[in-house]
PDB file of C-alpha atoms in Angstrom:
ATOM      1  CA  MET A  77      -0.016  -0.006  -0.031  1.00  0.00           C
ATOM      2  CA  ALA A  78       1.309   3.369  -0.957  1.00  0.00           C
ATOM      3  CA  ARG A  79       1.762   6.070   1.659  1.00  0.00           C
ATOM      4  CA  PRO A  80      -0.880   8.856   1.650  1.00  0.00           C
ATOM      5  CA  SER A  81       0.281  12.063   0.239  1.00  0.00           C
ATOM      6  CA  SER A  82      -2.942  14.010  -0.243  1.00  0.00           C
ATOM      7  CA  PHE A  83      -4.365  15.635   2.937  1.00  0.00           C
ATOM      8  CA  ASN A  84      -7.245  13.860   4.496  1.00  0.00           C
ATOM      9  CA  ASP A  85      -9.064  14.575   7.851  1.00  0.00           C
ATOM     10  CA  ALA A  86      -8.988  10.908   9.156  1.00  0.00           C
ATOM     11  CA  THR A  87      -5.209  10.553   8.754  1.00  0.00           C
ATOM     12  CA  ALA A  88      -4.681  14.085  10.281  1.00  0.00           C
ATOM     13  CA  GLU A  89      -6.874  13.238  13.127  1.00  0.00           C
ATOM     14  CA  GLU A  90      -5.009   9.937  13.685  1.00  0.00           C
ATOM     15  CA  ILE A  91      -1.702  11.790  13.746  1.00  0.00           C
ATOM     16  CA  CYS A  92      -2.865  14.291  16.341  1.00  0.00           C
ATOM     17  CA  ILE A  93      -4.370  11.599  18.586  1.00  0.00           C
ATOM     18  CA  ARG A  94      -1.013   9.676  18.504  1.00  0.00           C
ATOM     19  CA  ILE A  95       0.894  12.855  19.154  1.00  0.00           C
ATOM     20  CA  MET A  96      -1.400  13.607  22.134  1.00  0.00           C
ATOM     21  CA  CYS A  97      -0.772  10.045  23.424  1.00  0.00           C
ATOM     22  CA  GLY A  98       3.030  10.570  23.383  1.00  0.00           C
ATOM     23  CA  ASP A  99       4.239   9.283  19.982  1.00  0.00           C
ATOM     24  CA  SER A 100       6.720  11.340  18.162  1.00  0.00           C
ATOM     25  CA  LEU A 101       5.912  12.448  14.631  1.00  0.00           C
ATOM     26  CA  ALA A 102       8.938  10.535  13.384  1.00  0.00           C
ATOM     27  CA  GLU A 103       7.663   7.353  15.036  1.00  0.00           C
ATOM     28  CA  ILE A 104       4.188   7.902  13.427  1.00  0.00           C
ATOM     29  CA  CYS A 105       5.631   8.514   9.977  1.00  0.00           C
ATOM     30  CA  ARG A 106       7.625   5.239  10.180  1.00  0.00           C
ATOM     31  CA  ASP A 107       4.360   3.352   9.877  1.00  0.00           C
ATOM     32  CA  GLU A 108       3.703   2.386   6.344  1.00  0.00           C
ATOM     33  CA  GLU A 109       0.102   3.508   6.290  1.00  0.00           C
ATOM     34  CA  MET A 110       0.989   6.976   7.502  1.00  0.00           C
ATOM     35  CA  PRO A 111       2.370   9.802   5.247  1.00  0.00           C
ATOM     36  CA  ALA A 112       5.945  10.542   5.080  1.00  0.00           C
ATOM     37  CA  TYR A 113       7.439  13.147   7.468  1.00  0.00           C
ATOM     38  CA  ARG A 114       7.913  15.690   4.793  1.00  0.00           C
ATOM     39  CA  THR A 115       4.195  15.196   3.811  1.00  0.00           C
ATOM     40  CA  VAL A 116       3.051  16.077   7.339  1.00  0.00           C
ATOM     41  CA  MET A 117       5.235  19.102   7.366  1.00  0.00           C
ATOM     42  CA  ARG A 118       3.688  20.244   4.078  1.00  0.00           C
ATOM     43  CA  TRP A 119       0.168  19.597   5.495  1.00  0.00           C
ATOM     44  CA  LEU A 120       1.034  21.734   8.587  1.00  0.00           C
ATOM     45  CA  LYS A 121       2.255  24.546   6.422  1.00  0.00           C
ATOM     46  CA  ASP A 122      -0.840  24.314   4.018  1.00  0.00           C
ATOM     47  CA  ASP A 123      -3.769  23.541   6.375  1.00  0.00           C
ATOM     48  CA  GLU A 124      -4.728  26.044   9.147  1.00  0.00           C
ATOM     49  CA  ALA A 125      -7.131  23.737  11.001  1.00  0.00           C
ATOM     50  CA  PHE A 126      -4.591  20.793  11.040  1.00  0.00           C
ATOM     51  CA  ARG A 127      -1.919  23.253  12.201  1.00  0.00           C
ATOM     52  CA  ARG A 128      -4.173  24.307  15.131  1.00  0.00           C
ATOM     53  CA  ASN A 129      -4.975  20.708  15.946  1.00  0.00           C
ATOM     54  CA  TYR A 130      -1.408  19.561  15.802  1.00  0.00           C
ATOM     55  CA  ALA A 131      -0.263  22.433  18.064  1.00  0.00           C
ATOM     56  CA  SER A 132      -3.025  21.543  20.631  1.00  0.00           C
ATOM     57  CA  ALA A 133      -2.027  17.761  20.424  1.00  0.00           C
ATOM     58  CA  ARG A 134       1.649  18.869  21.097  1.00  0.00           C
ATOM     59  CA  GLU A 135       0.514  20.822  24.161  1.00  0.00           C
ATOM     60  CA  ASP A 136      -1.448  17.729  25.404  1.00  0.00           C
ATOM     61  CA  GLN A 137       1.516  15.642  24.751  1.00  0.00           C
ATOM     62  CA  GLY A 138       3.061  17.207  27.803  1.00  0.00           C
ATOM     63  CA  HIS A 139       0.615  15.284  30.056  1.00  0.00           C
ATOM     64  CA  ALA A 140       1.625  12.015  28.318  1.00  0.00           C
ATOM     65  CA  ASP A 141       5.303  12.910  28.974  1.00  0.00           C
ATOM     66  CA  ALA A 142       4.498  13.387  32.679  1.00  0.00           C
ATOM     67  CA  ASP A 143       2.681  10.018  32.787  1.00  0.00           C
ATOM     68  CA  ALA A 144       5.719   8.396  31.143  1.00  0.00           C
ATOM     69  CA  ILE A 145       7.905   9.730  33.990  1.00  0.00           C
ATOM     70  CA  ALA A 146       5.832   7.830  36.585  1.00  0.00           C
ATOM     71  CA  ASP A 147       5.857   4.691  34.379  1.00  0.00           C
ATOM     72  CA  ILE A 148       9.600   4.752  34.015  1.00  0.00           C
ATOM     73  CA  ALA A 149      10.168   5.325  37.738  1.00  0.00           C
ATOM     74  CA  LYS A 150       8.130   2.301  38.544  1.00  0.00           C
ATOM     75  CA  ARG A 151       9.937   0.280  36.048  1.00  0.00           C
ATOM     76  CA  ILE A 152      13.293   1.320  37.586  1.00  0.00           C
ATOM     77  CA  ILE A 153      12.082   0.327  40.947  1.00  0.00           C
ATOM     78  CA  LYS A 154      11.148  -3.129  39.581  1.00  0.00           C
ATOM     79  CA  GLY A 155      14.509  -3.514  38.021  1.00  0.00           C
ATOM     80  CA  GLU A 156      13.271  -3.485  34.563  1.00  0.00           C
ATOM     81  CA  ILE A 157      15.152  -0.400  33.477  1.00  0.00           C
ATOM     82  CA  ASP A 158      18.769   0.530  34.125  1.00  0.00           C
ATOM     83  CA  PRO A 159      18.542   3.468  36.598  1.00  0.00           C
ATOM     84  CA  ALA A 160      21.022   5.624  34.522  1.00  0.00           C
ATOM     85  CA  ALA A 161      19.067   5.191  31.283  1.00  0.00           C
ATOM     86  CA  GLY A 162      15.866   5.764  33.266  1.00  0.00           C
ATOM     87  CA  ARG A 163      17.301   8.945  34.754  1.00  0.00           C
ATOM     88  CA  ALA A 164      18.147  10.245  31.287  1.00  0.00           C
ATOM     89  CA  ALA A 165      14.728   9.403  30.003  1.00  0.00           C
ATOM     90  CA  ILE A 166      13.067  10.979  32.884  1.00  0.00           C
ATOM     91  CA  ASP A 167      15.186  14.126  32.573  1.00  0.00           C
ATOM     92  CA  ALA A 168      14.208  14.414  28.794  1.00  0.00           C
ATOM     93  CA  LEU A 169      10.679  13.853  29.609  1.00  0.00           C
ATOM     94  CA  LYS A 170      10.644  16.484  32.451  1.00  0.00           C
ATOM     95  CA  TRP A 171      12.039  19.010  29.899  1.00  0.00           C
ATOM     96  CA  THR A 172       9.477  18.272  27.224  1.00  0.00           C
ATOM     97  CA  ALA A 173       6.596  18.211  29.633  1.00  0.00           C
ATOM     98  CA  GLY A 174       7.705  21.620  31.094  1.00  0.00           C
ATOM     99  CA  LYS A 175       7.951  23.041  27.602  1.00  0.00           C
ATOM    100  CA  ARG A 176       4.603  21.656  26.296  1.00  0.00           C
ATOM    101  CA  GLN A 177       2.772  22.405  29.522  1.00  0.00           C
ATOM    102  CA  PRO A 178       4.598  25.044  31.382  1.00  0.00           C
ATOM    103  CA  LYS A 179       1.832  25.861  33.846  1.00  0.00           C
ATOM    104  CA  ALA A 180       1.425  22.291  34.983  1.00  0.00           C
ATOM    105  CA  TYR A 181       5.087  21.057  34.618  1.00  0.00           C
ATOM    106  CA  GLY A 182       7.456  24.040  34.101  1.00  0.00           C
ATOM    107  CA  ASP A 183       9.783  25.620  36.490  1.00  0.00           C
ATOM    108  CA  LYS A 184       8.004  27.883  38.838  1.00  0.00           C
ATOM    109  CA  VAL A 185       9.378  31.424  39.185  1.00  0.00           C
ATOM    110  CA  ALA A 186       7.462  33.649  41.607  1.00  0.00           C
ATOM    111  CA  LEU A 187       8.020  37.397  41.282  1.00  0.00           C
ATOM    112  CA  VAL A 188       6.108  39.523  43.697  1.00  0.00           C
ATOM    113  CA  GLY A 189       4.665  42.913  43.007  1.00  0.00           C
ATOM    114  CA  GLY A 190       3.915  45.139  40.065  1.00  0.00           C
ATOM    115  CA  GLY A 191       1.277  45.269  37.506  1.00  0.00           C
ATOM    116  CA  LYS A 192       1.795  44.212  34.016  1.00  0.00           C
ATOM    117  CA  ASP A 193       3.238  47.631  33.061  1.00  0.00           C
ATOM    118  CA  GLU A 194       5.431  48.016  36.155  1.00  0.00           C
ATOM    119  CA  ALA A 195       8.641  46.430  37.298  1.00  0.00           C
ATOM    120  CA  PRO A 196       8.013  43.041  38.887  1.00  0.00           C
ATOM    121  CA  ILE A 197       9.522  43.983  42.232  1.00  0.00           C
ATOM    122  CA  GLN A 198       9.345  47.469  43.618  1.00  0.00           C
ATOM    123  CA  HIS A 199      11.233  48.895  46.639  1.00  0.00           C
ATOM    124  CA  SER A 200       9.940  51.998  48.394  1.00  0.00           C
ATOM    125  CA  HIS A 201      10.764  54.212  51.461  1.00  0.00           C
ATOM    126  CA  SER A 202       8.698  56.665  53.197  1.00  0.00           C
ATOM    127  CA  PHE A 203       9.932  59.563  55.236  1.00  0.00           C
ATOM    128  CA  ASP A 204       8.221  62.062  57.489  1.00  0.00           C
ATOM    129  CA  LEU A 205       9.412  65.360  56.161  1.00  0.00           C
ATOM    130  CA  THR A 206       7.067  67.677  58.066  1.00  0.00           C
ATOM    131  CA  ALA A 207       9.910  68.857  60.299  1.00  0.00           C
ATOM    132  CA  ALA A 208      12.347  69.366  57.392  1.00  0.00           C
ATOM    133  CA  SER A 209      13.537  73.057  56.608  1.00  0.00           C
ATOM    134  CA  ASP A 210      13.056  74.609  53.129  1.00  0.00           C
ATOM    135  CA  GLU A 211      16.813  74.139  52.588  1.00  0.00           C
ATOM    136  CA  GLU A 212      16.555  70.496  53.431  1.00  0.00           C
ATOM    137  CA  LEU A 213      13.640  69.998  51.199  1.00  0.00           C
ATOM    138  CA  ASP A 214      15.374  71.661  48.311  1.00  0.00           C
ATOM    139  CA  VAL A 215      18.341  69.266  48.655  1.00  0.00           C
ATOM    140  CA  ILE A 216      16.046  66.320  48.755  1.00  0.00           C
ATOM    141  CA  GLU A 217      14.196  67.442  45.612  1.00  0.00           C
ATOM    142  CA  ARG A 218      17.518  67.902  43.629  1.00  0.00           C
ATOM    143  CA  VAL A 219      18.581  64.402  44.621  1.00  0.00           C
ATOM    144  CA  ILE A 220      15.288  62.972  43.496  1.00  0.00           C
ATOM    145  CA  ARG A 221      15.541  64.773  40.161  1.00  0.00           C
ATOM    146  CA  ARG A 222      19.071  63.630  39.573  1.00  0.00           C
ATOM    147  CA  THR A 223      17.974  60.126  40.366  1.00  0.00           C
ATOM    148  CA  ALA A 224      15.040  60.251  37.967  1.00  0.00           C
ATOM    149  CA  ASP A 225      17.232  61.841  35.283  1.00  0.00           C
ATOM    150  CA  ALA A 226      19.768  58.947  35.659  1.00  0.00           C
ATOM    151  CA  GLY A 227      17.048  56.480  35.300  1.00  0.00           C
ATOM    152  CA  ARG A 228      15.920  58.050  32.053  1.00  0.00           C
ATOM    153  CA  ASP A 229      19.507  58.163  30.731  1.00  0.00           C
ATOM    154  CA  GLN A 230      19.844  54.340  31.448  1.00  0.00           C
ATOM    155  CA  GLY A 231      16.320  53.213  30.008  1.00  0.00           C
ATOM    156  CA  GLY A 232      15.176  52.808  33.694  1.00  0.00           C
ATOM    157  CA  ALA A 233      11.621  53.194  35.041  1.00  0.00           C
ATOM    158  CA  GLY A 234      11.743  57.092  34.696  1.00  0.00           C
ATOM    159  CA  SER A 235      12.273  56.795  30.818  1.00  0.00           C
ATOM    160  CA  PRO A 236       9.484  58.050  28.705  1.00  0.00           C
ATOM    161  CA  GLU A 237       7.740  55.660  26.356  1.00  0.00           C
ATOM    162  CA  GLY A 238       9.018  55.819  22.699  1.00  0.00           C
TER     163      GLY A 238
END
């Protein structure tokens, strides 16, 4: 039987299901009833709906990668897999799961503070200047202006939007 080369929905759906379940595209394309790798790449380029479904399947593949980690760990414990080989496979799967499903399996980085247009972390001080003399207030104002000007010169928070 010849490999399919013309796009058809049934084959495209089967590819997406297998991707979602953890198969690689190279593995899928080794099957004689599936299109060649370059054919699938052409389909992805030419068909918007397939491209969206494929991208979604790749994201879902992150869950399959995470499940595979648990399976490999159990097989290592049972002595079915060499621990070093299992560790290498688990590291690769952790990386791909984190890239495909970053919210679920990615490295967590917590930054506190700031809105979307502000710096992630802000540092502030407050001072009671009610007892300061006019001369002291003038000095403080000059320091604040110099600091703001320096920030603009370096592209800091005080710089105007361009």
